[in-house]
mmCIF file of C-alpha atoms and ligand atoms in Angstrom:
data_model
loop_
_atom_site.group_PDB
_atom_site.id
_atom_site.type_symbol
_atom_site.label_atom_id
_atom_site.label_comp_id
_atom_site.label_asym_id
_atom_site.label_seq_id
_atom_site.Cartn_x
_atom_site.Cartn_y
_atom_site.Cartn_z
ATOM 1 C CA UNK A 141 -47.383 47.013 17.280
ATOM 2 C CA UNK A 142 -46.215 50.505 16.290
ATOM 3 C CA UNK A 143 -45.389 50.595 12.558
ATOM 4 C CA UNK A 144 -41.711 51.196 11.876
ATOM 5 C CA UNK A 145 -40.173 50.898 8.444
ATOM 6 C CA UNK A 146 -36.461 50.282 7.779
ATOM 7 C CA UNK A 147 -36.440 52.375 4.608
ATOM 8 C CA UNK A 148 -37.945 55.378 6.403
ATOM 9 C CA UNK A 149 -35.247 55.095 9.070
ATOM 10 C CA UNK A 150 -32.565 55.003 6.377
ATOM 11 C CA UNK A 151 -34.124 57.990 4.582
ATOM 12 C CA UNK A 152 -34.300 59.963 7.839
ATOM 13 C CA UNK A 153 -30.590 59.406 8.467
ATOM 14 C CA UNK A 154 -29.420 60.075 4.924
ATOM 15 C CA UNK A 155 -31.602 63.136 4.299
ATOM 16 C CA UNK A 156 -31.007 64.922 7.585
ATOM 17 C CA UNK A 157 -27.261 64.214 7.616
ATOM 18 C CA UNK A 158 -26.918 65.420 4.036
ATOM 19 C CA UNK A 159 -28.903 68.578 4.841
ATOM 20 C CA UNK A 160 -26.670 69.224 7.866
ATOM 21 C CA UNK A 161 -23.479 68.763 5.858
ATOM 22 C CA UNK A 162 -24.758 70.919 2.981
ATOM 23 C CA UNK A 163 -25.612 73.735 5.406
ATOM 24 C CA UNK A 164 -22.066 73.625 6.790
ATOM 25 C CA UNK A 165 -20.050 73.693 3.580
ATOM 26 C CA UNK A 166 -19.445 77.418 4.103
ATOM 27 C CA UNK A 167 -18.583 78.474 7.621
ATOM 28 C CA UNK A 168 -17.425 81.455 9.555
ATOM 29 C CA UNK A 169 -15.121 79.223 11.609
ATOM 30 C CA UNK A 170 -14.021 75.628 10.962
ATOM 31 C CA UNK A 171 -12.370 73.954 13.944
ATOM 32 C CA UNK A 172 -10.371 70.754 13.568
ATOM 33 C CA UNK A 173 -10.474 68.628 16.716
ATOM 34 C CA UNK A 174 -13.182 68.255 19.344
ATOM 35 C CA UNK A 175 -10.854 68.156 22.329
ATOM 36 C CA UNK A 176 -11.308 70.534 25.267
ATOM 37 C CA UNK A 177 -9.789 73.542 23.491
ATOM 38 C CA UNK A 178 -11.703 73.079 20.227
ATOM 39 C CA UNK A 179 -15.053 72.590 21.953
ATOM 40 C CA UNK A 180 -14.501 75.600 24.242
ATOM 41 C CA UNK A 181 -13.585 77.731 21.248
ATOM 42 C CA UNK A 182 -16.669 76.538 19.374
ATOM 43 C CA UNK A 183 -18.923 77.159 22.374
ATOM 44 C CA UNK A 184 -17.959 80.842 22.743
ATOM 45 C CA UNK A 185 -18.282 81.464 19.002
ATOM 46 C CA UNK A 186 -21.647 79.771 18.649
ATOM 47 C CA UNK A 187 -22.953 81.540 21.732
ATOM 48 C CA UNK A 188 -22.505 84.791 19.816
ATOM 49 C CA UNK A 189 -24.374 83.389 16.835
ATOM 50 C CA UNK A 190 -21.369 82.539 14.662
ATOM 51 C CA UNK A 191 -21.595 79.719 12.165
ATOM 52 C CA UNK A 192 -19.077 77.206 13.438
ATOM 53 C CA UNK A 193 -18.469 73.509 12.935
ATOM 54 C CA UNK A 194 -15.961 71.103 14.447
ATOM 55 C CA UNK A 195 -14.514 68.216 12.436
ATOM 56 C CA UNK A 196 -13.342 65.361 14.623
ATOM 57 C CA UNK A 197 -11.453 62.289 13.444
ATOM 58 C CA UNK A 198 -12.700 59.970 16.149
ATOM 59 C CA UNK A 199 -16.244 58.891 16.905
ATOM 60 C CA UNK A 200 -15.910 60.324 20.382
ATOM 61 C CA UNK A 201 -15.440 63.955 21.275
ATOM 62 C CA UNK A 202 -13.324 65.066 24.226
ATOM 63 C CA UNK A 203 -9.795 64.312 22.989
ATOM 64 C CA UNK A 204 -7.506 63.781 25.961
ATOM 65 C CA UNK A 205 -9.894 65.047 28.630
ATOM 66 C CA UNK A 206 -11.764 61.814 29.407
ATOM 67 C CA UNK A 207 -9.030 60.563 31.672
ATOM 68 C CA UNK A 208 -7.301 63.323 33.655
ATOM 69 C CA UNK A 209 -3.967 61.549 34.129
ATOM 70 C CA UNK A 210 -2.973 57.887 33.705
ATOM 71 C CA UNK A 211 -6.651 56.983 33.181
ATOM 72 C CA UNK A 212 -7.728 58.479 36.539
ATOM 73 C CA UNK A 213 -10.787 60.371 35.359
ATOM 74 C CA UNK A 214 -10.482 63.491 37.481
ATOM 75 C CA UNK A 215 -9.266 66.715 35.885
ATOM 76 C CA UNK A 216 -7.406 69.539 37.594
ATOM 77 C CA UNK A 217 -7.844 73.205 36.733
ATOM 78 C CA UNK A 218 -6.546 76.420 38.210
ATOM 79 C CA UNK A 219 -8.722 79.268 39.525
ATOM 80 C CA UNK A 220 -8.844 81.300 36.294
ATOM 81 C CA UNK A 221 -10.122 78.335 34.330
ATOM 82 C CA UNK A 222 -12.570 77.274 37.021
ATOM 83 C CA UNK A 223 -14.647 80.294 35.997
ATOM 84 C CA UNK A 224 -15.229 78.653 32.608
ATOM 85 C CA UNK A 225 -16.316 75.412 34.274
ATOM 86 C CA UNK A 226 -18.648 77.447 36.509
ATOM 87 C CA UNK A 227 -20.163 79.154 33.477
ATOM 88 C CA UNK A 228 -20.746 75.788 31.820
ATOM 89 C CA UNK A 229 -22.319 74.355 34.985
ATOM 90 C CA UNK A 230 -19.567 71.777 35.560
ATOM 91 C CA UNK A 231 -19.144 70.972 39.259
ATOM 92 C CA UNK A 232 -15.739 71.539 40.800
ATOM 93 C CA UNK A 233 -14.338 71.088 44.268
ATOM 94 C CA UNK A 234 -11.414 72.836 45.871
ATOM 95 C CA UNK A 235 -8.475 70.487 46.403
ATOM 96 C CA UNK A 236 -6.029 73.082 47.700
ATOM 97 C CA UNK A 237 -5.721 76.817 47.133
ATOM 98 C CA UNK A 238 -5.809 77.393 43.315
ATOM 99 C CA UNK A 239 -6.245 73.663 42.519
ATOM 100 C CA UNK A 240 -9.781 72.643 41.599
ATOM 101 C CA UNK A 241 -10.888 69.207 40.482
ATOM 102 C CA UNK A 242 -13.799 68.076 38.335
ATOM 103 C CA UNK A 243 -15.105 64.741 37.134
ATOM 104 C CA UNK A 244 -13.638 64.245 33.650
ATOM 105 C CA UNK A 245 -16.758 62.556 32.293
ATOM 106 C CA UNK A 246 -18.976 65.360 33.553
ATOM 107 C CA UNK A 247 -16.547 67.909 32.107
ATOM 108 C CA UNK A 248 -16.415 66.409 28.599
ATOM 109 C CA UNK A 249 -20.112 65.581 28.341
ATOM 110 C CA UNK A 250 -21.253 68.963 29.652
ATOM 111 C CA UNK A 251 -18.812 70.959 27.525
ATOM 112 C CA UNK A 252 -19.951 69.028 24.453
ATOM 113 C CA UNK A 253 -23.613 69.469 25.297
ATOM 114 C CA UNK A 254 -23.226 73.221 25.912
ATOM 115 C CA UNK A 255 -21.295 73.647 22.660
ATOM 116 C CA UNK A 256 -23.862 71.740 20.620
ATOM 117 C CA UNK A 257 -26.797 73.496 22.257
ATOM 118 C CA UNK A 258 -25.146 76.860 21.615
ATOM 119 C CA UNK A 259 -25.171 75.947 17.904
ATOM 120 C CA UNK A 260 -21.850 74.228 17.156
ATOM 121 C CA UNK A 261 -22.236 71.452 14.606
ATOM 122 C CA UNK A 262 -19.885 68.580 15.348
ATOM 123 C CA UNK A 263 -19.040 66.203 12.514
ATOM 124 C CA UNK A 264 -17.367 63.169 14.031
ATOM 125 C CA UNK A 265 -15.665 60.440 12.061
ATOM 126 C CA UNK A 266 -14.339 63.040 9.600
ATOM 127 C CA UNK A 267 -10.644 63.859 9.312
ATOM 128 C CA UNK A 268 -9.064 66.987 7.888
ATOM 129 C CA UNK A 269 -6.365 65.810 5.494
ATOM 130 C CA UNK A 270 -5.538 69.070 3.719
ATOM 131 C CA UNK A 271 -6.411 72.759 3.554
ATOM 132 C CA UNK A 272 -7.610 75.160 0.884
ATOM 133 C CA UNK A 273 -5.248 78.094 0.275
ATOM 134 C CA UNK A 274 -6.048 81.116 -1.896
ATOM 135 C CA UNK A 275 -3.825 84.200 -2.096
ATOM 136 C CA UNK A 276 -1.678 82.837 0.741
ATOM 137 C CA UNK A 277 -4.705 82.631 3.023
ATOM 138 C CA UNK A 278 -6.056 79.417 4.560
ATOM 139 C CA UNK A 279 -9.694 79.442 3.527
ATOM 140 C CA UNK A 280 -10.992 75.934 4.096
ATOM 141 C CA UNK A 281 -10.435 72.266 4.767
ATOM 142 C CA UNK A 282 -10.243 69.074 2.778
ATOM 143 C CA UNK A 283 -12.102 66.286 4.557
ATOM 144 C CA UNK A 284 -12.456 62.572 4.300
ATOM 145 C CA UNK A 285 -14.101 59.875 6.376
ATOM 146 C CA UNK A 286 -11.729 58.639 9.054
ATOM 147 C CA UNK A 287 -12.766 55.105 8.045
ATOM 148 C CA UNK A 288 -11.391 55.746 4.551
ATOM 149 C CA UNK A 289 -8.165 57.059 6.074
ATOM 150 C CA UNK A 290 -7.861 54.064 8.421
ATOM 151 C CA UNK A 291 -8.531 51.525 5.689
ATOM 152 C CA UNK A 292 -6.085 53.247 3.361
ATOM 153 C CA UNK A 293 -8.707 53.364 0.623
ATOM 154 C CA UNK A 294 -8.013 55.373 -2.493
ATOM 155 C CA UNK A 295 -11.015 57.703 -2.219
ATOM 156 C CA UNK A 296 -11.011 61.417 -2.930
ATOM 157 C CA UNK A 297 -12.061 63.856 -0.223
ATOM 158 C CA UNK A 298 -14.526 66.769 -0.226
ATOM 159 C CA UNK A 299 -13.930 70.389 0.804
ATOM 160 C CA UNK A 300 -15.514 73.055 2.925
ATOM 161 C CA UNK A 301 -14.751 76.789 3.036
ATOM 162 C CA UNK A 302 -14.312 78.910 6.141
ATOM 163 C CA UNK A 303 -13.413 82.533 6.867
ATOM 164 C CA UNK A 304 -11.186 81.235 9.661
ATOM 165 C CA UNK A 305 -9.794 77.806 10.483
ATOM 166 C CA UNK A 306 -8.622 76.666 13.922
ATOM 167 C CA UNK A 307 -6.061 73.911 14.447
ATOM 168 C CA UNK A 308 -7.195 72.309 17.716
ATOM 169 C CA UNK A 309 -5.666 68.934 16.898
ATOM 170 C CA UNK A 310 -3.613 68.655 20.104
ATOM 171 C CA UNK A 311 0.067 67.713 20.296
ATOM 172 C CA UNK A 312 0.191 66.773 16.598
ATOM 173 C CA UNK A 313 -0.762 70.254 15.275
ATOM 174 C CA UNK A 314 -1.792 68.447 12.103
ATOM 175 C CA UNK A 315 -3.206 71.376 10.175
ATOM 176 C CA UNK A 316 -0.207 73.646 10.690
ATOM 177 C CA UNK A 317 2.087 70.756 9.695
ATOM 178 C CA UNK A 318 0.134 70.409 6.447
ATOM 179 C CA UNK A 319 0.503 74.136 5.731
ATOM 180 C CA UNK A 320 4.233 74.003 6.512
ATOM 181 C CA UNK A 321 4.767 70.976 4.313
ATOM 182 C CA UNK A 322 2.613 71.881 1.341
ATOM 183 C CA UNK A 323 2.860 75.645 0.989
ATOM 184 C CA UNK A 324 5.480 78.353 0.893
ATOM 185 C CA UNK A 325 3.621 80.334 3.543
ATOM 186 C CA UNK A 326 5.888 81.687 6.262
ATOM 187 C CA UNK A 327 4.386 80.819 9.622
ATOM 188 C CA UNK A 328 4.120 83.646 12.179
ATOM 189 C CA UNK A 329 6.630 81.912 14.471
ATOM 190 C CA UNK A 330 10.190 82.989 15.336
ATOM 191 C CA UNK A 331 11.694 80.830 12.589
ATOM 192 C CA UNK A 332 8.699 80.810 10.205
ATOM 193 C CA UNK A 333 8.599 77.054 10.899
ATOM 194 C CA UNK A 334 6.977 74.882 13.575
ATOM 195 C CA UNK A 335 9.125 75.202 16.703
ATOM 196 C CA UNK A 336 8.056 71.969 18.429
ATOM 197 C CA UNK A 337 6.930 71.030 21.904
ATOM 198 C CA UNK A 338 9.236 70.858 24.934
ATOM 199 C CA UNK A 339 9.235 68.555 27.955
ATOM 200 C CA UNK A 340 6.702 68.941 30.719
ATOM 201 C CA UNK A 341 6.693 72.168 32.754
ATOM 202 C CA UNK A 342 3.175 72.778 33.980
ATOM 203 C CA UNK A 343 3.537 76.327 35.274
ATOM 204 C CA UNK A 344 5.245 77.704 32.197
ATOM 205 C CA UNK A 345 3.136 75.667 29.782
ATOM 206 C CA UNK A 346 -0.154 76.879 31.216
ATOM 207 C CA UNK A 347 0.953 80.459 30.699
ATOM 208 C CA UNK A 348 2.497 80.040 27.265
ATOM 209 C CA UNK A 349 -0.388 78.014 25.870
ATOM 210 C CA UNK A 350 -2.693 81.006 26.142
ATOM 211 C CA UNK A 351 -0.096 83.434 24.733
ATOM 212 C CA UNK A 352 0.637 81.011 21.894
ATOM 213 C CA UNK A 353 -3.012 80.627 20.911
ATOM 214 C CA UNK A 354 -3.156 83.039 17.996
ATOM 215 C CA UNK A 355 -2.998 83.406 14.245
ATOM 216 C CA UNK A 356 -0.168 81.322 12.777
ATOM 217 C CA UNK A 357 -0.851 82.006 9.102
ATOM 218 C CA UNK A 358 -3.403 84.200 7.414
ATOM 219 C CA UNK A 359 -6.812 82.722 8.268
ATOM 220 C CA UNK A 360 -5.401 79.959 10.487
ATOM 221 C CA UNK A 361 -5.302 79.961 14.302
ATOM 222 C CA UNK A 362 -3.886 77.474 16.768
ATOM 223 C CA UNK A 363 -5.744 76.547 19.910
ATOM 224 C CA UNK A 364 -4.944 74.210 22.794
ATOM 225 C CA UNK A 365 -1.848 72.013 22.802
ATOM 226 C CA UNK A 366 -1.177 72.592 19.109
ATOM 227 C CA UNK A 367 -0.258 76.187 20.068
ATOM 228 C CA UNK A 368 2.743 75.070 22.111
ATOM 229 C CA UNK A 369 3.772 72.602 19.428
ATOM 230 C CA UNK A 370 3.690 75.325 16.799
ATOM 231 C CA UNK A 371 5.055 78.327 18.694
ATOM 232 C CA UNK A 372 7.351 76.332 20.985
ATOM 233 C CA UNK A 373 6.421 75.738 24.592
ATOM 234 C CA UNK A 374 6.542 72.895 27.075
ATOM 235 C CA UNK A 375 3.815 70.275 27.418
ATOM 236 C CA UNK A 376 1.671 70.754 30.471
ATOM 237 C CA UNK A 377 0.607 67.230 31.284
ATOM 238 C CA UNK A 378 -2.500 66.515 33.325
ATOM 239 C CA UNK A 379 -3.918 69.975 33.894
ATOM 240 C CA UNK A 380 -6.652 71.313 31.653
ATOM 241 C CA UNK A 381 -7.158 74.969 32.537
ATOM 242 C CA UNK A 382 -4.891 76.198 29.757
ATOM 243 C CA UNK A 383 -6.915 74.268 27.166
ATOM 244 C CA UNK A 384 -10.147 75.953 28.194
ATOM 245 C CA UNK A 385 -8.572 79.420 28.480
ATOM 246 C CA UNK A 386 -6.881 78.974 25.111
ATOM 247 C CA UNK A 387 -10.164 78.029 23.410
ATOM 248 C CA UNK A 388 -11.868 81.044 24.953
ATOM 249 C CA UNK A 389 -9.067 83.410 23.910
ATOM 250 C CA UNK A 390 -9.151 82.286 20.277
ATOM 251 C CA UNK A 391 -12.954 82.543 20.201
ATOM 252 C CA UNK A 392 -12.862 86.140 21.444
ATOM 253 C CA UNK A 393 -10.140 87.076 18.938
ATOM 254 C CA UNK A 394 -12.180 85.564 16.146
ATOM 255 C CA UNK A 395 -15.319 87.359 17.292
ATOM 256 C CA UNK A 396 -13.395 90.630 16.883
ATOM 257 C CA UNK A 397 -12.063 89.608 13.458
ATOM 258 C CA UNK A 398 -15.489 88.508 12.266
ATOM 259 C CA UNK A 399 -17.092 91.780 13.226
ATOM 260 C CA UNK A 400 -14.836 93.882 10.951
HETATM 261 O O1 LIG B 510 -5.656 66.163 22.005
HETATM 262 P P1 LIG B 510 -6.848 66.990 22.295
HETATM 263 O O2 LIG B 510 -7.561 66.758 23.565
HETATM 264 O O3 LIG B 510 -6.415 68.525 22.095
HETATM 265 P P2 LIG B 510 -6.495 69.819 23.020
HETATM 266 O O4 LIG B 510 -7.850 70.407 22.996
HETATM 267 O O5 LIG B 510 -6.246 69.263 24.484
HETATM 268 C C1 LIG B 510 -5.041 68.653 24.829
HETATM 269 C C2 LIG B 510 -5.268 67.805 26.055
HETATM 270 O O6 LIG B 510 -6.221 66.814 25.827
HETATM 271 C C3 LIG B 510 -4.004 67.110 26.556
HETATM 272 C C4 LIG B 510 -3.106 68.055 27.223
HETATM 273 C C5 LIG B 510 -3.651 68.689 28.478
HETATM 274 O O7 LIG B 510 -2.679 68.849 29.352
HETATM 275 O O8 LIG B 510 -2.026 68.294 26.786
HETATM 276 O O9 LIG B 510 -3.355 66.432 25.482
HETATM 277 O O10 LIG B 510 -5.353 70.658 22.632
HETATM 278 O O11 LIG B 510 -7.905 66.815 21.127
HETATM 279 C C6 LIG B 510 -7.531 66.923 19.774
HETATM 280 C C7 LIG B 510 -8.594 66.257 18.926
HETATM 281 O O12 LIG B 510 -8.301 66.498 17.568
HETATM 282 C C8 LIG B 510 -8.607 65.327 16.820
HETATM 283 C C9 LIG B 510 -8.222 64.190 17.740
HETATM 284 O O13 LIG B 510 -8.892 62.986 17.390
HETATM 285 C C10 LIG B 510 -8.652 64.737 19.102
HETATM 286 O O14 LIG B 510 -9.951 64.358 19.458
HETATM 287 N N1 LIG B 510 -7.841 65.406 15.563
HETATM 288 C C11 LIG B 510 -6.467 65.386 15.451
HETATM 289 N N2 LIG B 510 -6.125 65.525 14.157
HETATM 290 C C12 LIG B 510 -7.285 65.618 13.437
HETATM 291 C C13 LIG B 510 -8.370 65.543 14.343
HETATM 292 C C14 LIG B 510 -7.592 65.759 12.050
HETATM 293 N N3 LIG B 510 -6.636 65.848 11.113
HETATM 294 N N4 LIG B 510 -8.902 65.807 11.675
HETATM 295 C C15 LIG B 510 -9.879 65.702 12.605
HETATM 296 N N5 LIG B 510 -9.641 65.573 13.936
#
């Protein structure tokens, strides 16, 4: 029988996880949320050698992309976004002119794999519950185990620092809400406040989501659905192209900012 020791297994987990976390306490980009937009953003940053980590509340990555619409696990993307799926090696088929479909499970698993292999470190089971702010600039995150959050335990969090932070938390836009609630920072929106999401309008939403993916406060970007929540735009429902294009846009903006 091959010798296997329980203590060695425990040591392997504890030591390597601790090393990984220690190496990621200071980042170039910290992304909150491993949905489609956050993982796409992370992929393009890591591909260019940037130090980027994603903090995801759930055990699973993928956010709302596992089940295209009403649990039917096919996703729809438009032509512009299909190019991203092509680059990632995710199979698509033409449904009708400008409407492509992909298997949601293939899309999430491949996007995650490509992001991780490009160098993104994903920390799942960790929730961002606050931010670090210095000189009116968002410069890091305050993190706690999601299990602690769920159990309502009175346990203090830890912090990480990042040159840039991305709120890719989906409809909730949790990080921008924290900044709005806890600081006097004026958001870069029309009213300096979160404008809120409108009812579904796919065509308009897919366009505005990309425009709205930008810096919302010094050091803090929105990406994916949180962009329409923050800057005001309709929800887009079961189409995912805008999420991918939004993640890519923010990554390229950050690449420019990081090279100054
Ligand atoms: O919701 P989600 O998939 O965001 P997205 O990338 O994509 C939106 C679409 O799925 C869909 C849509 C398409 O038409 O509108 O809704 O904008 O993924 C967001 C992820 O962020 C995690 C959450 O668990 C999910 O996996 N998350 C949210 N808040 C936190 C968080 C937090 N405070 N800390 C860590 N993770």
